[in-house]
Each structure stands twice: as C-alpha cells, then as structure tokens.
Coordinates of C-alpha atoms in Angstrom, one line a residue:
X1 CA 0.0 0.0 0.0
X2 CA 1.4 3.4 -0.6
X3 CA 2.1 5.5 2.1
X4 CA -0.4 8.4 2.7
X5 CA 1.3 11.7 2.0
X6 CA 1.3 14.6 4.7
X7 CA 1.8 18.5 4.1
X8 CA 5.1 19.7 3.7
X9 CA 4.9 22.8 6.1
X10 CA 2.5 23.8 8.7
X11 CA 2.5 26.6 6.6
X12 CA 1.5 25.5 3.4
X13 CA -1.6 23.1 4.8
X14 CA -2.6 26.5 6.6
X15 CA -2.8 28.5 3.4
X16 CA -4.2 25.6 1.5
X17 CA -7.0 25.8 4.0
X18 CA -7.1 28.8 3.9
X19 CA -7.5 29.3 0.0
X20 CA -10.3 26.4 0.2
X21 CA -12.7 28.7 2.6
X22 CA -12.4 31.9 0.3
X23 CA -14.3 30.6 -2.9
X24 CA -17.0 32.1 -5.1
X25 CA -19.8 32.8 -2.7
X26 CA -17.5 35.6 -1.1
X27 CA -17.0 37.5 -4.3
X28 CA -20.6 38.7 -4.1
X29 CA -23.0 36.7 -1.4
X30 CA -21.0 37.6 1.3
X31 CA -21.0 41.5 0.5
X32 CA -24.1 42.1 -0.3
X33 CA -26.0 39.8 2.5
X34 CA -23.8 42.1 4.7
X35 CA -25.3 45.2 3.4
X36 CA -29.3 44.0 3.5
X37 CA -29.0 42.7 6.6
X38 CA -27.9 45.4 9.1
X39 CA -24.3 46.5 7.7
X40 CA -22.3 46.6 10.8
X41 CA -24.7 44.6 13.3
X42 CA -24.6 41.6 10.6
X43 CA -20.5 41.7 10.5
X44 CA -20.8 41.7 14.0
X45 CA -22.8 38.5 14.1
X46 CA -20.8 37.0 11.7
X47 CA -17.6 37.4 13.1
X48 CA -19.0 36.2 16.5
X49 CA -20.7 33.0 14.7
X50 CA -17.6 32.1 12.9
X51 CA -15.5 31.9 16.0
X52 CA -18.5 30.4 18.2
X53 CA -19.9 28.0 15.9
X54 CA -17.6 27.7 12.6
X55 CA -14.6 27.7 14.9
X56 CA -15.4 24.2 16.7
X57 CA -16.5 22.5 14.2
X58 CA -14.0 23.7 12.0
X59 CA -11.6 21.8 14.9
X60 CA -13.7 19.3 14.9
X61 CA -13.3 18.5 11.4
X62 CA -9.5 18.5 11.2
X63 CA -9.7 16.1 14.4
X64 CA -11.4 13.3 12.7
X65 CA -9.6 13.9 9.5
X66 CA -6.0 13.6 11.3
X67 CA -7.4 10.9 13.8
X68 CA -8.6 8.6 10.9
X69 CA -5.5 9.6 8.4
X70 CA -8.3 8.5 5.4
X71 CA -10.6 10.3 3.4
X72 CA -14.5 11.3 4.3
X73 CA -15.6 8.0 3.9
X74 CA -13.5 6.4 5.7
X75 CA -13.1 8.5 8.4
X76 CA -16.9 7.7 9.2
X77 CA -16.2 4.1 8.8
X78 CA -12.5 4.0 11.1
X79 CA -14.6 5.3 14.2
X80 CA -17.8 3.4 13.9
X81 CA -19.1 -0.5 13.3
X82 CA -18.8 -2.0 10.0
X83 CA -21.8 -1.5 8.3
X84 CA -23.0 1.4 10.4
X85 CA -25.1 4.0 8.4
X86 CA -22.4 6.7 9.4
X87 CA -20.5 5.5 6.7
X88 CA -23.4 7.0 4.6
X89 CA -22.3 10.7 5.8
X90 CA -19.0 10.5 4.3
X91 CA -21.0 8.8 0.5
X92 CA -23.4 11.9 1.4
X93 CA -20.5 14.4 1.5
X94 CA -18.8 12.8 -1.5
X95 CA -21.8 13.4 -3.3
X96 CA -22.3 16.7 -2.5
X97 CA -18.7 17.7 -3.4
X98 CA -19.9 16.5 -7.0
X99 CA -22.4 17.7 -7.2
X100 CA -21.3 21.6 -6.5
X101 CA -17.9 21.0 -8.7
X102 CA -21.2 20.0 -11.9
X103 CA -21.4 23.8 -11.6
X104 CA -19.0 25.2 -9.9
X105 CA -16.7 24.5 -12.8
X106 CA -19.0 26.2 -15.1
X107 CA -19.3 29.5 -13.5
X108 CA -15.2 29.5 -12.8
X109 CA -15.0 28.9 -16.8
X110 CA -16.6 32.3 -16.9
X111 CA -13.5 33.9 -14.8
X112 CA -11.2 32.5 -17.2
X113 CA -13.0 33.5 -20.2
X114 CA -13.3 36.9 -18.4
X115 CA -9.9 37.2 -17.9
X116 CA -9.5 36.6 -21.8
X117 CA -11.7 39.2 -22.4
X118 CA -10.0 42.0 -20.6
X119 CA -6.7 41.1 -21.8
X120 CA -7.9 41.8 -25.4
X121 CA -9.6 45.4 -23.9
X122 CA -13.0 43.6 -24.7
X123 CA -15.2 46.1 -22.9
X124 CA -13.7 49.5 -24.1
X125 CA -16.5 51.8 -25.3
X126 CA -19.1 49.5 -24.4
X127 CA -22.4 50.9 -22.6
X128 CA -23.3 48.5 -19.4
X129 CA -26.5 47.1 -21.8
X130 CA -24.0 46.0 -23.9
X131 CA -21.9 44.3 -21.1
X132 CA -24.4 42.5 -20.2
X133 CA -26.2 41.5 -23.4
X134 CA -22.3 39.9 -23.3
X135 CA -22.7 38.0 -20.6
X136 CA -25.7 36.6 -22.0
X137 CA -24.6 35.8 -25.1
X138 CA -21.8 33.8 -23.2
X139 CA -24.7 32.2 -20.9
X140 CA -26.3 31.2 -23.8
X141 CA -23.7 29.4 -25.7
X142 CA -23.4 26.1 -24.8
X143 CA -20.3 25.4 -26.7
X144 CA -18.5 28.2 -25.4
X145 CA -19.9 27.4 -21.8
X146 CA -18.2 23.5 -21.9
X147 CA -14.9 24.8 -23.9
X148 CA -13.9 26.9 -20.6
X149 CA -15.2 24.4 -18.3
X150 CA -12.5 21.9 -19.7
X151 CA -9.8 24.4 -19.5
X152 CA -11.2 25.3 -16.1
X153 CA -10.9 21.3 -15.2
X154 CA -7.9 20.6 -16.7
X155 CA -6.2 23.6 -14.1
X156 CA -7.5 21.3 -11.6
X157 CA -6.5 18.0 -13.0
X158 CA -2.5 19.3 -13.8
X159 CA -2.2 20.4 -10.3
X160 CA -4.1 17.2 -8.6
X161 CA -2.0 15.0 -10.5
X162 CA 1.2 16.3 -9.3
X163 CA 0.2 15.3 -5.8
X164 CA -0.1 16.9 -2.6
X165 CA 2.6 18.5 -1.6
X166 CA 4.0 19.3 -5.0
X167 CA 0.8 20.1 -6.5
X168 CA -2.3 21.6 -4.2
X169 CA 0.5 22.7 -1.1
X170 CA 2.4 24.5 -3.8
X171 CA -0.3 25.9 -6.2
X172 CA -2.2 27.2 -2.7
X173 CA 1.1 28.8 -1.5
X174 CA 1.0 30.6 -4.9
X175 CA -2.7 31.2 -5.3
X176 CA -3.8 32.2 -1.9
X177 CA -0.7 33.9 -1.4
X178 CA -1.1 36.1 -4.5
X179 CA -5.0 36.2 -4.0
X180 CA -4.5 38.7 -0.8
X181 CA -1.9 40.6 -2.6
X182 CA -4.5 41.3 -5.2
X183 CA -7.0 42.0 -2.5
X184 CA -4.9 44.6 -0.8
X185 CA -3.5 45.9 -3.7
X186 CA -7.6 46.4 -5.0
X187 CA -8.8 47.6 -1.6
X188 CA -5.9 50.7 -1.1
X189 CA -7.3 51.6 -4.9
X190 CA -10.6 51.5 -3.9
X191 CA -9.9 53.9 -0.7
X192 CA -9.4 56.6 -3.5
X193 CA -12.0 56.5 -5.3
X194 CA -15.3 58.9 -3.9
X195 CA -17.5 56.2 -3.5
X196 CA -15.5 54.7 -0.6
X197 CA -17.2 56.4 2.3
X198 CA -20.7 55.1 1.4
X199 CA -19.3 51.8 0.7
X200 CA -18.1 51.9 4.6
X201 CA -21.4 53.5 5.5
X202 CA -23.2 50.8 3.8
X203 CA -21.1 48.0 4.6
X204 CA -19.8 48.8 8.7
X205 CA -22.4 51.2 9.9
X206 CA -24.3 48.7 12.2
X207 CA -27.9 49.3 11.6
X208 CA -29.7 47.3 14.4
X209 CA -33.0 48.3 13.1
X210 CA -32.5 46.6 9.6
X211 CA -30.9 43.4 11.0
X212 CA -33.8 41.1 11.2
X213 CA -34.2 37.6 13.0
X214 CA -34.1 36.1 9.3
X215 CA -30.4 38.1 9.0
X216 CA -29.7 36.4 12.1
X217 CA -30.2 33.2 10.7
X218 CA -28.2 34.1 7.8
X219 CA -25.2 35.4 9.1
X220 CA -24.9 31.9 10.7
X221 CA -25.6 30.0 7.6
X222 CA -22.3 32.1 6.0
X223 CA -20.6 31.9 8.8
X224 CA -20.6 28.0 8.8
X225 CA -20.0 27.7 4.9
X226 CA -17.8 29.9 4.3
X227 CA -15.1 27.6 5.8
X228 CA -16.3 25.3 3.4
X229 CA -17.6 23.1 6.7
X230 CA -19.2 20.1 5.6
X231 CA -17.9 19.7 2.6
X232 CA -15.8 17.0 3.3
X233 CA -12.8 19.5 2.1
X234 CA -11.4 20.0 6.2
X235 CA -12.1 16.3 7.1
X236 CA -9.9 15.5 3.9
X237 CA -7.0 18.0 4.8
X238 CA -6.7 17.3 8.1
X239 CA -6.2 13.6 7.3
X240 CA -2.9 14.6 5.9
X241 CA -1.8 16.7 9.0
X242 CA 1.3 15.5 10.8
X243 CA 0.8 14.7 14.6
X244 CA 2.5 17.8 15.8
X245 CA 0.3 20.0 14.2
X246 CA -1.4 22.6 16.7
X247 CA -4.8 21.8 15.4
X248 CA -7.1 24.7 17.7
X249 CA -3.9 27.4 16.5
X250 CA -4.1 26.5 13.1
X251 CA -8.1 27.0 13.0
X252 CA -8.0 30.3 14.9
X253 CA -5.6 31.3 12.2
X254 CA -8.0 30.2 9.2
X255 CA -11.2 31.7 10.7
X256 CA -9.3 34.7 11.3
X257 CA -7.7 34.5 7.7
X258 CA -10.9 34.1 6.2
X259 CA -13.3 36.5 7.9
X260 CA -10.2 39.5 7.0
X261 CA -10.6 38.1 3.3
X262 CA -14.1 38.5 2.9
X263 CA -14.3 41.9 4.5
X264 CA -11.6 43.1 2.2
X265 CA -13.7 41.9 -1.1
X266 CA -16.4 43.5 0.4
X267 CA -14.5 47.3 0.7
X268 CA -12.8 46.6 -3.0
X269 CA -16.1 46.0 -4.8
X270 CA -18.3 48.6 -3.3
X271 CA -16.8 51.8 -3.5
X272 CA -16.1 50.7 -7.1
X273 CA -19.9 50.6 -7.4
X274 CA -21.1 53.4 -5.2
X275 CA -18.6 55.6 -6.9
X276 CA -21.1 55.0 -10.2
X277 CA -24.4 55.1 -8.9
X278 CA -25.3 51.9 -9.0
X279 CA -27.3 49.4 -6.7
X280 CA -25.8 46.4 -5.0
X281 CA -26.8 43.2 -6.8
X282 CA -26.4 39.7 -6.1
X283 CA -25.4 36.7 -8.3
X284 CA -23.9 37.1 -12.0
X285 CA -25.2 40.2 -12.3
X286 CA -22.5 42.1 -10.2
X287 CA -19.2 40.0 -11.4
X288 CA -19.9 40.0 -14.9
X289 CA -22.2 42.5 -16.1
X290 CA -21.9 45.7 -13.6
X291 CA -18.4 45.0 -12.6
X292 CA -16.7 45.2 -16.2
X293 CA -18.3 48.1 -17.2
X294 CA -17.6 49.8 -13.8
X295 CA -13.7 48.8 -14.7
X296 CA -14.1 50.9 -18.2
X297 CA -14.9 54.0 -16.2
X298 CA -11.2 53.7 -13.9
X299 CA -8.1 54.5 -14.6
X300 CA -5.6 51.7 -16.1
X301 CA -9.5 50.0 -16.5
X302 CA -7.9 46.7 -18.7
X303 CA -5.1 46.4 -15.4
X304 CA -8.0 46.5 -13.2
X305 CA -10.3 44.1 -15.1
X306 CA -7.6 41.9 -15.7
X307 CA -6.5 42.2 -12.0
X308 CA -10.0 41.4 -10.9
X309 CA -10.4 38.2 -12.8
X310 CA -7.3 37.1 -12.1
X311 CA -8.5 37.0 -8.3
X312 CA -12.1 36.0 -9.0
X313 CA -9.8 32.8 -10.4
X314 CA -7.2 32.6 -7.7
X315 CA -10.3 32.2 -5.3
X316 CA -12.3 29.4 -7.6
X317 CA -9.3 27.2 -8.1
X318 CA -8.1 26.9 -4.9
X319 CA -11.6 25.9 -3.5
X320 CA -12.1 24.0 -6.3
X321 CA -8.5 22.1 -5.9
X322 CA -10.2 21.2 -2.0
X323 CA -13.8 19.4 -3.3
X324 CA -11.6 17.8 -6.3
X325 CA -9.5 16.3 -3.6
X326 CA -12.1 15.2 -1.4
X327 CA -13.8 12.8 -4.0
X328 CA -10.0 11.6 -5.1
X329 CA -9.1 10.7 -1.8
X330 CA -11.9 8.3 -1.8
X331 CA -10.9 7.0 -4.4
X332 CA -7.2 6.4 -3.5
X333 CA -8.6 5.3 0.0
X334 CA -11.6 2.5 -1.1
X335 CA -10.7 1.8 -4.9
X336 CA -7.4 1.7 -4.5
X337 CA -6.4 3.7 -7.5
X338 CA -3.3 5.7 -8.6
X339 CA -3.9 9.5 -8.0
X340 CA -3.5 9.8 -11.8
X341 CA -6.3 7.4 -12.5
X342 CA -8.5 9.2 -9.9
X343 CA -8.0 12.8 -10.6
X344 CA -8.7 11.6 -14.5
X345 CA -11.8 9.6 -13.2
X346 CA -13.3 12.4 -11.1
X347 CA -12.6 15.0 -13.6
X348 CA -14.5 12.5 -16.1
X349 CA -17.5 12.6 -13.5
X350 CA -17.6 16.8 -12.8
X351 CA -17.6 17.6 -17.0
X352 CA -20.6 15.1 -17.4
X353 CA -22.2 16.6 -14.3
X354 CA -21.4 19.9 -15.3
X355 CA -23.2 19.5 -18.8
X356 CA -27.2 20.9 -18.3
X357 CA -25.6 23.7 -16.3
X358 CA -23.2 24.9 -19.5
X359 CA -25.9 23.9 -22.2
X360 CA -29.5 25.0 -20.3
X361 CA -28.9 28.5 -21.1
X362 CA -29.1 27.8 -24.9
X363 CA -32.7 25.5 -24.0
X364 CA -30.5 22.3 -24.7
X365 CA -31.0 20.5 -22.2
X366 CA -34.2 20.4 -19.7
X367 CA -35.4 23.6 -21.5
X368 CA -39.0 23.3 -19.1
X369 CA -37.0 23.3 -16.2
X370 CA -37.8 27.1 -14.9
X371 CA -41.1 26.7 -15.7
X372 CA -41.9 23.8 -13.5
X373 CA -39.6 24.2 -10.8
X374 CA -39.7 28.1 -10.7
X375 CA -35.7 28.5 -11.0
X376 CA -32.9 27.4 -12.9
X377 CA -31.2 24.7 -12.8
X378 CA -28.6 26.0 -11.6
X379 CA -29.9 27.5 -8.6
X380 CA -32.0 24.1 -7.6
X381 CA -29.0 22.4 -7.4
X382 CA -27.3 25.3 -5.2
X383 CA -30.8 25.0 -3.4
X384 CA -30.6 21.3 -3.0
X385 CA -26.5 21.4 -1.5
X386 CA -27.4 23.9 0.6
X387 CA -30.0 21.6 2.2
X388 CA -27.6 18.5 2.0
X389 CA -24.7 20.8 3.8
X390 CA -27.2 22.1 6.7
X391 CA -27.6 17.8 7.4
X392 CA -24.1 17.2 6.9
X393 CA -22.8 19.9 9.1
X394 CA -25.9 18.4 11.8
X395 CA -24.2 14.9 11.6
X396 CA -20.5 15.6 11.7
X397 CA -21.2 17.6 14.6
X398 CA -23.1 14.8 16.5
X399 CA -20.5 12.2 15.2
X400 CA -17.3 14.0 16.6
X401 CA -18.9 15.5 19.7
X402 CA -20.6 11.9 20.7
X403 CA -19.4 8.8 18.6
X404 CA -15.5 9.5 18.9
X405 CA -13.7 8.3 22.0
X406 CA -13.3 10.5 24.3
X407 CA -9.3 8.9 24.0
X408 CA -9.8 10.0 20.4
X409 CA -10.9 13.7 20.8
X410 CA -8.6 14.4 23.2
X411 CA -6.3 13.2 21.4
X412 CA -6.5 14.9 18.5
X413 CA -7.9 18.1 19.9
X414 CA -4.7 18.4 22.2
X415 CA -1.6 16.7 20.4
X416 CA 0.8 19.1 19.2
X417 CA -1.3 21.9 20.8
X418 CA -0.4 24.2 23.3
X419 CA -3.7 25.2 23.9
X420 CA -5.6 22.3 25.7
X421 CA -6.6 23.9 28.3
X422 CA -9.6 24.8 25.8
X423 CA -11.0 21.3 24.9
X424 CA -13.4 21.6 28.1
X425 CA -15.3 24.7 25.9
X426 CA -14.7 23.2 22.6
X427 CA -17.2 20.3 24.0
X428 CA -19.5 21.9 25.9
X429 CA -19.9 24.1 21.9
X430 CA -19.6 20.9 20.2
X431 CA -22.4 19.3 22.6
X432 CA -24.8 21.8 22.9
X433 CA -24.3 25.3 21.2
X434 CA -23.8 24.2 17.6
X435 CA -26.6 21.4 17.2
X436 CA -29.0 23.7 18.6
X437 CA -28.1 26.5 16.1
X438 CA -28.3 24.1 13.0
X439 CA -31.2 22.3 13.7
X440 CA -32.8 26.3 14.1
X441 CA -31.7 26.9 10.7
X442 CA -32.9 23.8 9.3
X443 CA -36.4 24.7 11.3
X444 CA -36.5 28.0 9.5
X445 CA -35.4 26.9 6.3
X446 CA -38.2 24.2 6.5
X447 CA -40.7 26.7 7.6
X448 CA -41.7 25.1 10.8
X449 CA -40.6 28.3 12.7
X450 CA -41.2 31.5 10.8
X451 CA -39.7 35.6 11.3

C-alpha cells in the first residue's frame, strides 16, 4: 500500500485551508447579505458566529480527518461499526462535493474567459446594456460554456495529479498567497475612489434596526460555509496533518484569515460601485455585467479588469482544488487507484455533471426546467446542497462531539497543541451550542418556525 502523503509545512496546509474557505460565494454573497442585513450589526454577528460555531466545528473536522489519516468515507467508517449507516455521511459528502464541482466549474469557466476578455480590452466603449447582453450571449452558448469548463478542469486535473505537496501545497502557497496581494493591492485603490465612504457606511455602519431575525439566521448560515464546513474538504486536509500539528492554532488562524478576506472583497467592490451610482446586486449580475463596465470608467480599467479576474480565479481554483480532492481521496482510500487514475476519473465525473448547467442556457437540455420548478437549474442544485450541507454539518457535529472516543478527541484536539486547556469549551460548543443553532436553521429553512 502506498504510504499516505502529509503537508510539507504547517505553513503550506494553513494556506491551502485557507485558499479552500475563500471561494466564489464571497466575491458577491457575502457583500451584499452584509449590506441587507444590518451593515455593521450583521459583520458583527458573523464574526462572533464564525468563532462560536464555525470555529469548533472547524476543529472538529480536522480532528477526525488527522485521527482517521483516510478520506471522508472512511473517516466515518474508522470510528464506527462496520456496516454502520455513518458511513453514509462521508457517501453523502462525497456526493455533495460533486455535485457543487457540476457547476462550480461552469461558473469559474466564466473567470477565465473573463480574464480573456479583458486582456484583449474587450469592454472598451461598451455601454453597461451591452456588457451585459455579453454575458448573456456567453450564458447562452453552450459550446463556449463547456470549452472553458474543460480548461477550467484541466487547471484542476495538472495540479491534482502532481500530488499533494508538490501540487495543491504548492499551487495554494502561490494562489492564496497572491489572492491577498490582489486583495490589498484592489482595496488601497478603492480607498481613493469617492464612493469609498458610502461603501463603509453601507457596509460597517451597524444598523440594528435593519438586522432582522431572518439576517440572524443568515449570518450563521455564512458563517458556517464559508469555511467550506461540511464539505468533506477539512475532514480530507486534516487527514494529511502531521501529529505535531497545533490543530485549535491552526483554525484560529483560518477563521481569522478568512473572515479579513471577505471583509476586504467586500471594501474593494463597493466603492467601485457606489462611486457610479449603481445598486448592489447579487449573483452574475454584479461579477460580470456591472463590474466590467464599472472597470471601463477607472483609470488603467484593462489592469484593473484583468487584476480582478485574475483574483475571481485565484479564489475558484483553490476551492475547487479542496472538493476535487475530497472525491479523489476516496478513491485512493476504497478503490485503491493511482492519483493519476483518480484525478482523471473524477474530472471525467464533474464535466458530465457539469453539462445541463453549460448547455441549459441555450434551451438544450431540460429547457421546461424554470417553468416547473420556478428556477434554474442552476440554482436548484445550489438549493438542493445547501440543504444536503445544513444535514451534513448536523451529523458531523453529533458524530465528533458523541461517537468518537473520548481517548480519540482528546487526542486529537490536544496533540501538538499548546492550547488544551480549551478542549473543556470546545465540548460543551460541540455538545450543545452548535446542534442547537443548526437544527434552528434547518427549522427555518423548512418553515416550521417562521420571522
């Protein structure tokens, strides 16, 4: 059997992890739920929930990845009885990693032909209609759709193939290392520009009165995905942690990593669009039809585009490398096949999955789905994760906080950790806090409690 690899620096498996929890969503969710929802009173709330909730079972997580040393599956299976239906968590989270890559990979293939198109100056002289008849044009074309989401999958597949240390652990050092470059570099330009003091009003002036129970709810639903919990992705990276790794340090510095990353999209992009009058918008709308024309009307506008995209890719692949790697560690683990023959076998699996979501704009494929289901398909599936992810998170909590040894979270909550002197709260959270706060979003989100 070969022998499991491990990370090659503390370092590099922290910005890995770190490049994993800034993704997509925080290029325009994250922002703009922050705004709707109280400015400053829902930043508040979200900080707090990331280190009250995301925090644990972020530890949590990384314990029964290191403690098991196997992928999600297995990691169910090492600490329960054979044939036990918690090995159906880790098939559940393997599945749900899939799933999201189907279009995930899609929507990233729009960064990169984005980048294309501001390095040819594509959006010079063009009117914001324009820009976004663009877009849709691009939406629409399903050939052009799948060509960039191959390119997009073969980025993943070069770097997966080269292994872990010498493919994600390197590529992350690189990526996430260069992603808050770009972010800092972006967010001093956008301090110049005279929409920035509204963006700060907008974004940090905590507005009690707007910040409703249902914001509540919300900042604790993105304060427990955006640390790509339940994914499968921290289970998986923790399994290739070394024993001396100060797990409870290393998740501080994460949370901490990742909460300063999304506030710092959140103060590049809005003065960018406060400084022209527009309105805040979710979804595509803001990446790739306001944002490009807002580019035209700023000095060096191509550098900036082209900056932007760049960023907006440095942020898809490396959470993109994470879900890639959960679903090939599986198949390393239980299938016993070469990383080669995995990364080519799951890549195989994400393009086919990833078809309706490239073609559906161009009425290919399930062309009556809006009209029956009210939405595209697109955002079904997002619906349908988001629901998988609230249960996921549910069980991994229960599993780690009541199914592992105590031997075994001790363990691996205080080996190579300076800190144990805080697994006393990290229970009592794990026990009682955080299974209480998910099963009330899963209440609300089912509509048995209502605000």
């Amino acid at each position: 059997m070969t022998k499991r690899e491990t990370w090659g620096s503390k370092f590099g498996f922290i910005l890995a992890a770190i490049g994993a929890a800034i993704g997509l969503g925080a290029l325009w969710k994250l922002p703009y739920t922050m705004g709707q929802n109280g400015g400053g009173a829902f930043i508040l709330l979200f900080v707090a929930f990331n280190f009250i909730i995301g925090l644990p079972l972020f530890i949590g997580e990384m314990v029964l990845g290191r403690q098991s040393g196997k992928g999600v599956v297995s990691s169910f299976m090492a600490f329960s009885e054979k044939g036990s239906a918690w090995s159906m968590v880790g098939w559940l989270i393997a599945l749900v990693s899939l799933l999201i890559l189907g279009w995930y990979c899609v929507v990233a293939g729009w960064g990169v032909c984005y980048i294309l198109l501001s390095l040819t100056d594509s959006f010079q002289g063009l009117s914001v209609e324009e820009i976004g008849q663009s877009f849709d044009t691009l939406r629409a074309s399903g050939s052009l759709n799948i060509t960039f989401q191959i390119i997009y999958i073969a980025l993943n597949a070069v770097v997966l193939i080269k292994g872990l240390s010498l493919g994600i652990e390197k590529a992350s050092k690189i990526m996430t290392s260069g992603l808050f470059l770009v972010l800092i570099a972006l967010a001093l330009y956008a301090t110049q520009l005279s929409g920035f003091g509204q963006a700060l009003q907008y974004l940090f002036y905590p507005n009690f009165d707007a910040l409703t129970p249902r914001g509540v709810l919300q900042a604790l639903g993105l304060a427990l995905f955006t640390l790509s919990l339940a994914y499968g992705v921290i289970i998986t990276y923790g399994s290739y942690l070394k024993k001396d790794s100060d797990i409870p340090k290393t998740a501080v510095i994460v949370v901490t990593a990742n909460i300063i990353a999304s506030l710092l999209i959140a103060i590049t992009i809005f003065p960018m669009i406060f400084s022209f009058g527009f309105e805040p918008q979710a979804g595509e709308g803001l990446i790739f039809k306001t944002m490009p024309y807002v580019f035209e009307q700023l000095p060096g506008s191509m550098i900036v585009a082209l900056v932007f995209f760049v960023l907006f890719l440095f942020a898809a692949l490396t959470s993109s490398l994470a879900m890639f790697e959960v679903v090939v560690a599986n198949f390393t683990d239980l299938k016993m096949m070469s990383r080669k023959n995995a990364v080519i076998v799951t890549s195989c699996i994400v393009f086919v999955l990833g078809i309706p979501t490239a073609v559906i704009g161009e009425g290919g494929v399930f062309s009556s789905w809006s009209s029956i289901f009210g939405e595209s398909f697109m955002e079904t599936n997002i619906l349908l994760v988001d629901w998988i992810l609230v249960i996921i998170a549910l069980f991994t909590t229960l599993f780690v906080a009541f199914k592992l040894s105590a031997e075994v979270r001790f363990e691996g909550f205080c080996s190579g950790s300076k800190y144990s002197y805080f697994y006393p709260v990290w229970i009592f959270l794990l026990r009682t806090v955080i299974p209480l706060a998910i099963l009330l979003v899963i209440a609300h989100r089912a509509q048995i409690i209502q605000f």
